[in-house]
Each structure stands twice: as C-alpha cells, then as structure tokens.
Amino acid sequence: MAEYQRICLVHYHEIGLKGHNRAAFEQRLLKNLEALLAPFPVVTIHRISGRLCVFLKEGTDSAVALEAAAVIAKVPGVARVSCGYKCERDLDQMVEAGIAAMSEAGPAESFKVHARRSHTDFPVGSLEMNRIVGGRISDAFPQVAVKMKDPDVTVGVEVVQNAAYVYARSEPGIGGLPVGSSGRVVSLLSSGIDSPVASWKMARRGAVVIGVHFSGRPQTSDASEWLVDDIARVLEKTGCIARVYVVPFGDCQREIALAAPPSLRVILYRRLMFKVAEELARREKAGALVTGESLGQVASQTLDNIRCTDAAVDLPVFRPLIGTDKLEIIHEAERLGTFEISSQDAPDCCTLFMPRSPETHAKLPDVLAAEEGLPIERWVSELADAAEPHDYACPAFGKRKKDA
Ligand code: ATP
Ligand code: MG
C-alpha cells in the first residue's frame, strides 16, 4: 500500500460553543498542542473545518502516531482525538487509507463509513462515498458487519479542498478548556492527595496554575518539597503548571505555636498560608486561590473554620473538591497519575506543631484576638520574599523552562 501521511484530528466541543472567543481559544489550544507535541515528528498543526489537524512527518510509524494521539487526549480543551491518514481526493486512496485505519482501530464486530465533503467540487456525494468506500472496506473485512446505528467503529472520510482525511481509531479527550484561556490561579499545593487534583481541575477549566507549597523547613526535612516537585512534573506533562513557590514555613509555625492558644494554631497557620499565597498571587497577577479542601474531611474543613480562613484574604478562594468524597478524589488522582506520589509519607508543615485537639468551630473574633500582637504583615512579606520559585514548562505562561 502507498504510504499515506499520518494525521491526528483534534475535536473540541465546548470551544466551538464560545462564539466570539472561539478564535482565541483555538489559537491557545493550537499553541499548547504545538509545545506539548515537541517530542513528536510534527510537521504542522492546522485548523480545518472546526477541528485542528496535526500533520506528522511522512514515514511516521503507527506506534508513534498512536502515542501522539494518547498525549493529545490528555490535553485540556481536547474533546476527542482521531488517528488516521491524509490522502488524495481519490476513491481508491480513500479505500486503502480506510482499510489501514480500520486495522488499527481495535477489535470490531461492526462498522460504517461516515463521509463528508466540505468542498462540493468533489464530484462524488457523501452518501455515494459511504456506499462505495464502505463496500470496498467491507470486502477487506468480511467478518465485520456493516451497521448504520452504533457501530463499533466509524471510519470518517473528510474531503477538503485539496486532500482527504481518513480515520477510524478515536478516543475521548479530557475535555475542558485550553490552559491559558481562563487566567491564572495560585494553588496551595501540599504533597497530599487532594490539592494536586484540585489544581488539575482548575487547569482543565483553562487556568494556568502557580503552586505554593509550605514546607516545614527548617523544622523538618525538605522531603515534601521533592514530592511536590514530582507532582508538578506530572501536571507539567499536560501544560497545566507554570511555577511552584516553596515557602520555608517551619519557623513561623513555631512562633505561632509558642504564642497562640493550641486549639487555634491550625487556623492561624492556615490564615498565614492564605495571606502569603495571596501576596504571591498579587505578584503573579493571579485572580484566585485554590485549595484541595473537601467539606468536613478534617478539623480545618468545617464551615466555621473555612469562614475563618477565607476572612484572611480578599481574593476568591476556590475549592473544586468541596463536595467530593475521598474515594472519588483518589480515583481522580489515580487517573491523573499523582496518587502514588501523594501516598508517600513526608513531613510538611501539616505535621508540625499540631495541637492535640484543634478547634473545629472557630469564631472569627477569637481568631483575630489570637492574631493580635503577632507580626502577621511582616511575616507575610518576609515569607513571600523568601519563597523559592521552581519553574515548569507551561506553553500558556510565555516563558521557557529553565535548565535544571
Ligand atoms: P491534601 O491531600 O491536598 O494535602 P488534606 O486532605 O491533607 O489535603 P489539609 O492538610 O487540611 O487536607 O489541607 C487542606 C488544603 O490546604 C490542601 O488541599 C492544600 O490546598 C492546602 N495545604 C495543606 N497543607 C499545605 C502545604 N503544606 N502547602 C500548601 N498547601 C497546603
Ligand atoms: Mg495535607
């Protein structure tokens, strides 16, 4: 068979609905894909009739094309990706490409051909193409039935101005919006299970994530910082995270522990964390904070305590997991690829100077009274200044990853 050029067709639903923003979203998705596919032999990425088409170099083998499709499927903004071939506007070539596409579509008991012409200058109509191409593919796969309704495999044939695209293997994408189409957020990133999932959810809705990790250093080791770096590298693969600030937080916690009533310690730690995150958000021009909290999961996640921590900052605080059960979060972390990293134990500031019985229903006036006399504003600027930035490759952040 002739060698046809490999392509991946990228479909996006939600973006298609976004009226006048559509061009900007498409452009953002295209740029993100270009950067994330850098390791693959991509010639170019073009917009064709409401889709993006990734053209791979002549001679790219099947395994590499399928691997590229698997990478594309995980990129926010991608609703579906189909893997196939570009050929000439010639029925024989379409049949050949269709047979090749069917062969890598996985086991199937039934199929159909769905042909479209975006240029009516091609003399054969779509129904006729379905019949001709479908008939000849059917001859090559006598054991696979032709079925119009819900077939196992649909062979797509799209005839455009000077080429035809033929594909069969297709997988759902992760959905959402392209990273960079919804601004920036600062996400409080522990090495636990929840906050990486929360960060990812915001990125999937188009936000560039900038993480802040509070380390117990110098009162603890830097073990949690390494786990957070591993987590950031997972998020980096789909272009979700631009930077993580590591804040050595142990000494301030120690001072709070010495000065404040034990039951309110955790709230005071958390208010200080939020304020530092807000200061970093101001410096990074981010529009919101994000946490991995889920209602009632631990003492600090009661409505009363959430109110006391939110009152420390002006920025909106988003908690994408607030109504999610732990088991659901674990499943999401497994899917995302952070669960194993997060399951490793590392002391961070959460394990440091914990009171025996933390307050579960703090009252804001008591909290403010406990904070009085503490040099909170000074700590906020000192901690923000001391925050150590670690950069990750994020196509939507407009900078290149520094060499390690
Ligand atoms: P996670 O699994 O995300 O650590 P958790 O269930 O352990 O969450 P907490 O420890 O109460 O819950 O933390 C609640 C949220 O506060 C976290 O999801 C995260 O957003 C933030 N947070 C907690 N510890 C840290 C930390 N050391 N650095 C940055 N953010 C933190
Ligand atoms: Mg935690």
Coordinates of C-alpha atoms and ligand atoms in Angstrom, one line a residue:
M1 CA 0.0 0.0 0.0
A2 CA 1.1 3.6 -0.6
E3 CA 2.5 5.4 2.4
Y4 CA 0.0 8.0 3.5
Q5 CA 0.9 10.8 5.8
R6 CA -0.2 10.3 9.4
I7 CA -2.6 12.8 11.0
C8 CA -4.4 13.3 14.3
L9 CA -7.7 15.1 14.1
V10 CA -8.4 17.0 17.3
H11 CA -12.1 17.8 18.1
Y12 CA -13.2 20.3 20.7
H13 CA -16.8 20.7 21.7
E14 CA -17.0 23.4 24.2
I15 CA -14.7 25.8 22.5
G16 CA -17.0 25.5 19.5
L17 CA -19.8 27.0 21.5
K18 CA -17.9 30.0 22.6
G19 CA -19.0 32.5 20.0
H20 CA -16.6 35.4 19.5
N21 CA -13.9 33.9 21.8
R22 CA -13.6 30.9 19.5
A23 CA -10.6 32.1 17.5
A24 CA -8.6 32.9 20.6
F25 CA -9.4 29.5 22.2
E26 CA -8.5 27.7 19.1
Q27 CA -5.2 29.6 18.9
R28 CA -4.5 28.8 22.5
L29 CA -5.2 25.1 22.1
L30 CA -3.1 25.0 18.9
K31 CA -0.1 26.7 20.7
N32 CA -0.4 24.3 23.7
L33 CA -0.5 21.3 21.4
E34 CA 2.5 22.5 19.4
A35 CA 4.5 22.8 22.6
L36 CA 3.4 19.6 24.2
L37 CA 4.0 17.6 21.0
A38 CA 7.5 18.9 20.6
P39 CA 9.0 15.4 21.2
F40 CA 7.0 14.1 18.2
P41 CA 7.7 14.4 14.5
V42 CA 5.1 17.0 13.9
V43 CA 5.2 19.0 10.6
T44 CA 2.5 21.5 11.4
I45 CA -0.9 21.9 13.1
H46 CA -3.7 23.5 11.1
R47 CA -7.3 24.4 11.6
I48 CA -9.6 22.5 9.2
S49 CA -13.4 22.8 9.3
G50 CA -13.9 23.2 13.1
R51 CA -11.1 20.9 14.1
L52 CA -7.3 21.0 14.5
C53 CA -5.3 18.7 12.4
V54 CA -1.9 17.6 13.5
F55 CA 0.2 16.5 10.5
L56 CA 3.0 14.1 11.3
K57 CA 6.2 13.7 9.1
E58 CA 6.0 11.3 6.1
G59 CA 7.0 7.8 7.3
T60 CA 6.0 8.2 10.9
D61 CA 5.1 4.8 12.0
S62 CA 1.8 3.7 13.6
A63 CA 3.0 3.3 17.1
V64 CA 4.4 6.9 17.2
A65 CA 1.1 8.3 15.7
L66 CA -0.9 6.5 18.3
E67 CA 1.4 7.7 21.1
A68 CA 0.9 11.3 19.9
A69 CA -2.8 10.8 20.0
A70 CA -2.6 9.5 23.5
V71 CA -0.7 12.6 24.6
I72 CA -3.2 14.9 22.8
A73 CA -6.2 13.1 24.5
K74 CA -4.9 14.3 27.9
V75 CA -4.5 18.0 27.0
P76 CA -7.2 20.3 28.4
G77 CA -9.6 21.5 25.7
V78 CA -9.5 18.3 23.7
A79 CA -12.9 16.6 23.5
R80 CA -11.8 13.8 21.2
V81 CA -8.8 12.8 19.1
S82 CA -8.9 10.6 16.0
C83 CA -5.9 9.0 14.4
G84 CA -5.7 8.5 10.6
Y85 CA -4.3 9.4 7.3
K86 CA -4.2 12.1 4.7
C87 CA -4.6 11.0 1.1
E88 CA -5.6 12.4 -2.3
R89 CA -9.1 13.1 -3.3
D90 CA -9.3 9.7 -4.9
L91 CA -11.7 6.9 -4.0
D92 CA -9.0 4.2 -4.4
Q93 CA -6.7 6.0 -1.9
M94 CA -9.6 6.6 0.5
V95 CA -10.4 2.9 0.5
E96 CA -6.7 2.0 1.1
A97 CA -6.4 4.5 3.9
G98 CA -9.7 3.4 5.3
I99 CA -8.5 -0.3 5.4
A100 CA -5.3 0.8 7.1
A101 CA -7.3 3.0 9.6
M102 CA -9.7 0.1 10.3
S103 CA -6.8 -2.2 11.0
E104 CA -5.5 -0.1 14.0
A105 CA -9.0 0.7 15.4
G106 CA -9.1 -2.3 17.6
P107 CA -11.4 -5.3 17.6
A108 CA -14.7 -4.6 16.0
E109 CA -17.8 -6.6 15.0
S110 CA -19.4 -3.8 13.1
F111 CA -18.5 -0.6 11.3
K112 CA -19.7 2.1 9.0
V113 CA -18.3 4.8 6.8
H114 CA -19.2 8.4 7.5
A115 CA -18.1 10.7 4.7
R116 CA -18.3 14.5 4.5
R117 CA -17.4 16.9 1.8
S118 CA -16.5 20.4 2.9
H119 CA -16.0 21.3 -0.7
T120 CA -18.7 20.3 -3.1
D121 CA -16.3 20.5 -6.0
F122 CA -15.6 16.8 -5.4
P123 CA -17.9 15.0 -7.8
V124 CA -18.9 12.1 -5.6
G125 CA -21.6 12.9 -2.9
S126 CA -21.2 11.8 0.7
L127 CA -23.9 9.1 0.5
E128 CA -22.3 7.7 -2.5
M129 CA -18.8 7.8 -0.9
N130 CA -20.3 6.0 2.1
R131 CA -21.6 3.3 -0.2
I132 CA -18.5 2.9 -2.4
V133 CA -15.8 3.2 0.3
G134 CA -17.9 1.3 2.8
G135 CA -18.5 -1.5 0.3
R136 CA -14.8 -1.9 -0.5
I137 CA -13.7 -1.8 3.1
S138 CA -16.3 -4.4 3.9
D139 CA -14.8 -6.7 1.2
A140 CA -11.5 -6.4 3.0
F141 CA -13.0 -7.2 6.4
P142 CA -15.7 -9.9 5.6
Q143 CA -16.1 -10.8 9.3
V144 CA -17.0 -7.2 10.3
A145 CA -20.7 -6.4 9.7
V146 CA -21.9 -3.1 8.3
K147 CA -24.1 -1.4 10.8
M148 CA -25.5 2.1 10.5
K149 CA -26.7 2.6 14.1
D150 CA -24.0 2.5 16.9
P151 CA -21.3 0.5 15.0
D152 CA -18.1 -0.4 17.0
V153 CA -16.0 1.6 14.5
T154 CA -16.8 4.6 12.4
V155 CA -14.4 5.3 9.5
G156 CA -14.5 9.0 9.0
V157 CA -13.7 10.3 5.5
E158 CA -13.5 14.1 5.1
V159 CA -12.9 15.6 1.7
V160 CA -11.5 19.1 1.9
Q161 CA -10.2 21.5 -0.8
N162 CA -7.1 19.6 -1.9
A163 CA -7.0 16.4 0.2
A164 CA -9.0 13.8 2.0
Y165 CA -8.6 12.7 5.7
V166 CA -9.5 9.2 6.6
Y167 CA -9.5 8.0 10.2
A168 CA -11.1 5.3 12.4
R169 CA -9.4 5.0 15.7
S170 CA -10.8 7.6 18.0
E171 CA -10.6 8.2 21.8
P172 CA -12.3 10.7 24.1
G173 CA -10.2 13.6 25.3
I174 CA -10.1 15.1 28.8
G175 CA -12.5 17.9 27.8
G176 CA -12.4 21.3 29.4
L177 CA -10.8 24.5 28.1
P178 CA -7.2 25.1 26.9
V179 CA -4.9 26.1 29.7
G180 CA -4.3 29.8 29.5
S181 CA -7.8 30.7 28.4
S182 CA -9.1 31.5 31.9
G183 CA -6.2 33.5 33.5
R184 CA -4.0 32.4 36.4
V185 CA -4.6 30.9 39.9
V186 CA -2.4 30.3 42.9
S187 CA -3.0 26.9 44.2
L188 CA -2.0 25.8 47.7
L189 CA -0.2 22.6 46.8
S190 CA 0.7 20.1 49.6
S191 CA 2.2 16.7 48.8
G192 CA -1.2 15.2 49.8
I193 CA -3.8 13.5 47.5
D194 CA -6.3 16.3 47.2
S195 CA -4.6 19.5 46.2
P196 CA -2.9 18.1 43.0
V197 CA -6.4 17.0 41.9
A198 CA -7.9 20.4 42.8
S199 CA -5.1 22.2 40.8
W200 CA -5.6 20.0 37.8
K201 CA -9.4 20.7 37.8
M202 CA -8.7 24.4 37.6
A203 CA -6.2 23.9 34.8
R204 CA -8.7 21.8 33.0
R205 CA -11.0 24.8 33.1
G206 CA -8.4 26.9 31.4
A207 CA -6.4 28.4 34.4
V208 CA -2.6 28.4 34.5
V209 CA -1.7 27.0 37.9
I210 CA 1.0 28.5 40.0
G211 CA 1.6 26.4 43.1
V212 CA 2.6 27.4 46.6
H213 CA 4.0 24.8 48.9
F214 CA 4.6 25.4 52.6
S215 CA 7.4 23.3 53.7
G216 CA 8.2 22.7 57.4
R217 CA 11.8 23.6 56.7
P218 CA 13.9 24.3 58.7
Q219 CA 12.0 22.5 61.4
T220 CA 11.5 19.4 59.2
S221 CA 13.4 18.0 56.2
D222 CA 12.7 19.0 52.6
A223 CA 11.1 15.6 51.8
S224 CA 7.7 17.1 51.0
E225 CA 9.3 19.5 48.5
W226 CA 10.6 16.6 46.4
L227 CA 7.2 15.1 46.3
V228 CA 5.6 18.4 45.3
D229 CA 8.3 18.6 42.5
D230 CA 7.3 15.1 41.3
I231 CA 3.6 16.1 41.4
A232 CA 4.4 19.3 39.4
R233 CA 6.2 17.2 36.8
V234 CA 3.0 15.2 36.3
L235 CA 1.0 18.4 35.8
E236 CA 3.6 19.8 33.5
K237 CA 3.1 16.9 31.0
T238 CA -0.3 18.5 30.0
G239 CA 0.9 22.1 30.3
C240 CA -1.1 22.8 33.5
I241 CA 1.5 24.3 35.8
A242 CA 3.9 27.1 35.3
R243 CA 5.7 27.5 38.7
V244 CA 5.8 26.3 42.2
Y245 CA 6.9 28.5 45.1
V246 CA 8.3 26.7 48.1
V247 CA 7.9 28.7 51.3
P248 CA 10.0 27.6 54.3
F249 CA 7.3 27.9 56.9
G250 CA 8.6 26.0 60.0
D251 CA 10.0 28.9 61.9
C252 CA 6.8 30.9 61.7
Q253 CA 4.7 27.9 62.8
R254 CA 7.0 27.6 65.7
E255 CA 6.4 31.2 66.7
I256 CA 2.7 30.8 66.3
A257 CA 2.7 27.6 68.4
L258 CA 4.6 29.4 71.2
A259 CA 2.3 32.4 71.2
A260 CA -1.3 31.3 70.3
P261 CA -3.8 29.1 72.1
P262 CA -3.2 25.5 71.0
S263 CA -6.7 24.9 69.7
L264 CA -6.4 27.8 67.3
R265 CA -3.0 27.1 66.0
V266 CA -4.1 25.3 62.8
I267 CA -6.4 28.1 61.9
L268 CA -3.6 30.7 62.4
Y269 CA -1.2 28.6 60.3
R270 CA -3.8 28.4 57.6
R271 CA -4.7 32.1 57.7
L272 CA -1.0 32.9 57.3
M273 CA -0.6 30.4 54.4
F274 CA -3.6 32.0 52.7
K275 CA -2.2 35.5 53.2
V276 CA 1.2 34.5 51.8
A277 CA -0.5 32.8 48.8
E278 CA -2.5 36.0 48.2
E279 CA 0.6 38.1 48.3
L280 CA 2.3 35.8 45.7
A281 CA -0.9 35.9 43.7
R282 CA -0.7 39.7 43.7
R283 CA 2.9 39.5 42.4
E284 CA 1.9 36.9 39.7
K285 CA -1.3 38.7 38.7
A286 CA -3.4 35.7 39.6
G287 CA -7.1 36.1 40.2
A288 CA -7.9 33.5 42.8
L289 CA -6.6 31.0 45.3
V290 CA -7.3 27.3 45.1
T291 CA -7.2 24.6 47.8
G292 CA -7.9 20.8 47.9
E293 CA -10.4 21.1 50.8
S294 CA -13.4 18.9 50.9
L295 CA -16.2 19.7 53.4
G296 CA -15.8 18.1 56.8
Q297 CA -12.8 15.9 55.8
V298 CA -10.6 17.1 58.7
A299 CA -11.0 19.6 61.5
S300 CA -9.9 22.6 59.5
Q301 CA -12.5 21.9 56.8
T302 CA -15.7 22.7 58.7
L303 CA -17.9 25.6 57.6
D304 CA -16.9 27.7 60.6
N305 CA -13.2 27.1 60.1
I306 CA -13.4 27.7 56.3
R307 CA -15.1 31.0 57.1
C308 CA -12.2 32.0 59.4
T309 CA -9.5 31.2 56.9
D310 CA -11.4 32.8 54.0
A311 CA -11.7 36.0 56.1
A312 CA -7.9 36.3 56.0
V313 CA -7.9 37.2 52.3
D314 CA -9.8 39.3 49.7
L315 CA -9.2 37.1 46.7
P316 CA -11.8 34.4 45.9
V317 CA -10.8 31.0 47.2
F318 CA -11.9 28.1 45.0
R319 CA -12.3 24.6 46.4
P320 CA -13.1 22.4 43.4
L321 CA -13.3 19.3 45.6
I322 CA -15.6 20.7 48.3
G323 CA -18.4 18.3 47.5
T324 CA -16.2 15.3 46.6
D325 CA -15.8 12.1 48.6
K326 CA -12.3 11.0 49.4
L327 CA -12.7 7.8 47.3
E328 CA -13.7 9.8 44.3
I329 CA -10.7 12.1 44.8
I330 CA -8.4 9.0 45.0
H331 CA -9.8 7.8 41.7
E332 CA -9.2 11.1 40.1
A333 CA -5.6 11.2 41.5
E334 CA -5.0 7.7 40.0
R335 CA -6.3 8.8 36.7
L336 CA -4.1 12.0 36.8
G337 CA -1.1 9.9 37.9
T338 CA -0.3 11.7 41.2
F339 CA -1.8 9.1 43.6
E340 CA 1.4 7.0 44.1
I341 CA 3.5 10.1 44.7
S342 CA 1.0 11.6 47.1
S343 CA 0.7 8.3 49.0
Q344 CA 4.3 8.6 50.2
D345 CA 4.8 9.9 53.6
A346 CA 6.7 13.1 54.1
P347 CA 6.5 15.6 56.9
D348 CA 5.4 19.0 55.8
C349 CA 4.1 21.9 57.8
C350 CA 0.9 20.0 58.4
T351 CA 2.5 17.5 60.7
L352 CA 4.4 20.2 62.6
F353 CA 3.4 21.6 66.0
M354 CA -0.1 20.1 65.8
P355 CA -2.3 20.6 68.8
R356 CA -3.9 17.6 70.4
S357 CA -7.5 18.9 69.9
P358 CA -7.8 21.5 67.2
E359 CA -10.8 23.8 67.3
T360 CA -13.5 22.6 64.8
H361 CA -15.8 25.6 65.2
A362 CA -13.6 28.6 65.5
K363 CA -15.2 32.1 65.9
L364 CA -13.6 34.9 63.9
P365 CA -13.3 37.4 66.8
D366 CA -11.4 34.8 68.9
V367 CA -9.1 34.1 65.9
L368 CA -8.5 37.8 65.3
A369 CA -7.7 38.3 69.0
A370 CA -5.2 35.4 68.9
E371 CA -3.5 37.0 66.0
E372 CA -3.2 40.3 67.7
G373 CA 0.4 41.0 68.7
L374 CA 1.8 38.7 66.1
P375 CA 3.7 40.4 63.3
I376 CA 1.5 39.0 60.6
E377 CA 2.0 41.6 57.9
R378 CA 5.8 41.4 58.4
W379 CA 5.7 37.6 58.2
V380 CA 3.7 37.8 55.0
S381 CA 6.1 39.9 53.2
E382 CA 9.2 38.1 54.6
L383 CA 7.7 34.7 53.6
A384 CA 6.7 35.9 50.1
D385 CA 10.2 37.3 49.7
A386 CA 11.8 34.0 50.9
A387 CA 9.5 31.9 48.6
E388 CA 11.7 29.9 46.2
P389 CA 10.3 29.7 42.7
H390 CA 10.7 26.5 40.7
D391 CA 9.7 26.8 37.0
Y392 CA 8.0 24.2 34.8
A393 CA 7.3 24.3 31.1
C394 CA 3.9 25.8 30.5
P395 CA 3.2 26.9 27.0
A396 CA 0.5 29.3 28.2
F397 CA 2.8 31.1 30.6
G398 CA 5.0 32.6 28.0
K399 CA 8.4 31.6 29.2
R400 CA 10.8 28.8 28.6
K401 CA 11.6 26.2 31.2
K402 CA 15.0 26.9 32.8
D403 CA 17.6 24.2 32.7
A404 CA 17.6 22.3 36.0
Ligands
ATP1 P1 -4.2 17.4 50.7 O1 -4.4 16.0 50.4 O2 -4.3 18.3 49.5 O3 -2.9 17.7 51.5 P2 -5.7 17.2 53.1 O4 -6.9 16.4 53.0 O5 -4.4 16.6 53.6 O6 -5.4 17.8 51.6 P3 -5.3 19.5 54.7 O7 -4.0 19.1 55.1 O8 -6.2 20.0 55.8 O9 -6.1 18.5 53.9 O10 -5.1 20.7 53.7 C1 -6.2 21.3 53.1 C2 -5.7 22.1 51.9 O11 -4.8 23.1 52.3 C3 -4.9 21.3 50.9 O12 -5.7 20.6 50.0 C4 -4.0 22.3 50.3 O13 -4.7 23.0 49.3 C5 -3.7 23.2 51.5 N1 -2.5 22.8 52.1 C6 -2.3 21.9 53.2 N2 -1.0 21.8 53.5 C7 -0.3 22.5 52.6 C8 1.1 22.8 52.4 N3 2.0 22.2 53.2 N4 1.4 23.6 51.4 C9 0.5 24.2 50.6 N5 -0.8 23.9 50.8 C10 -1.2 23.2 51.8
MG2 MG -2.5 17.5 53.6

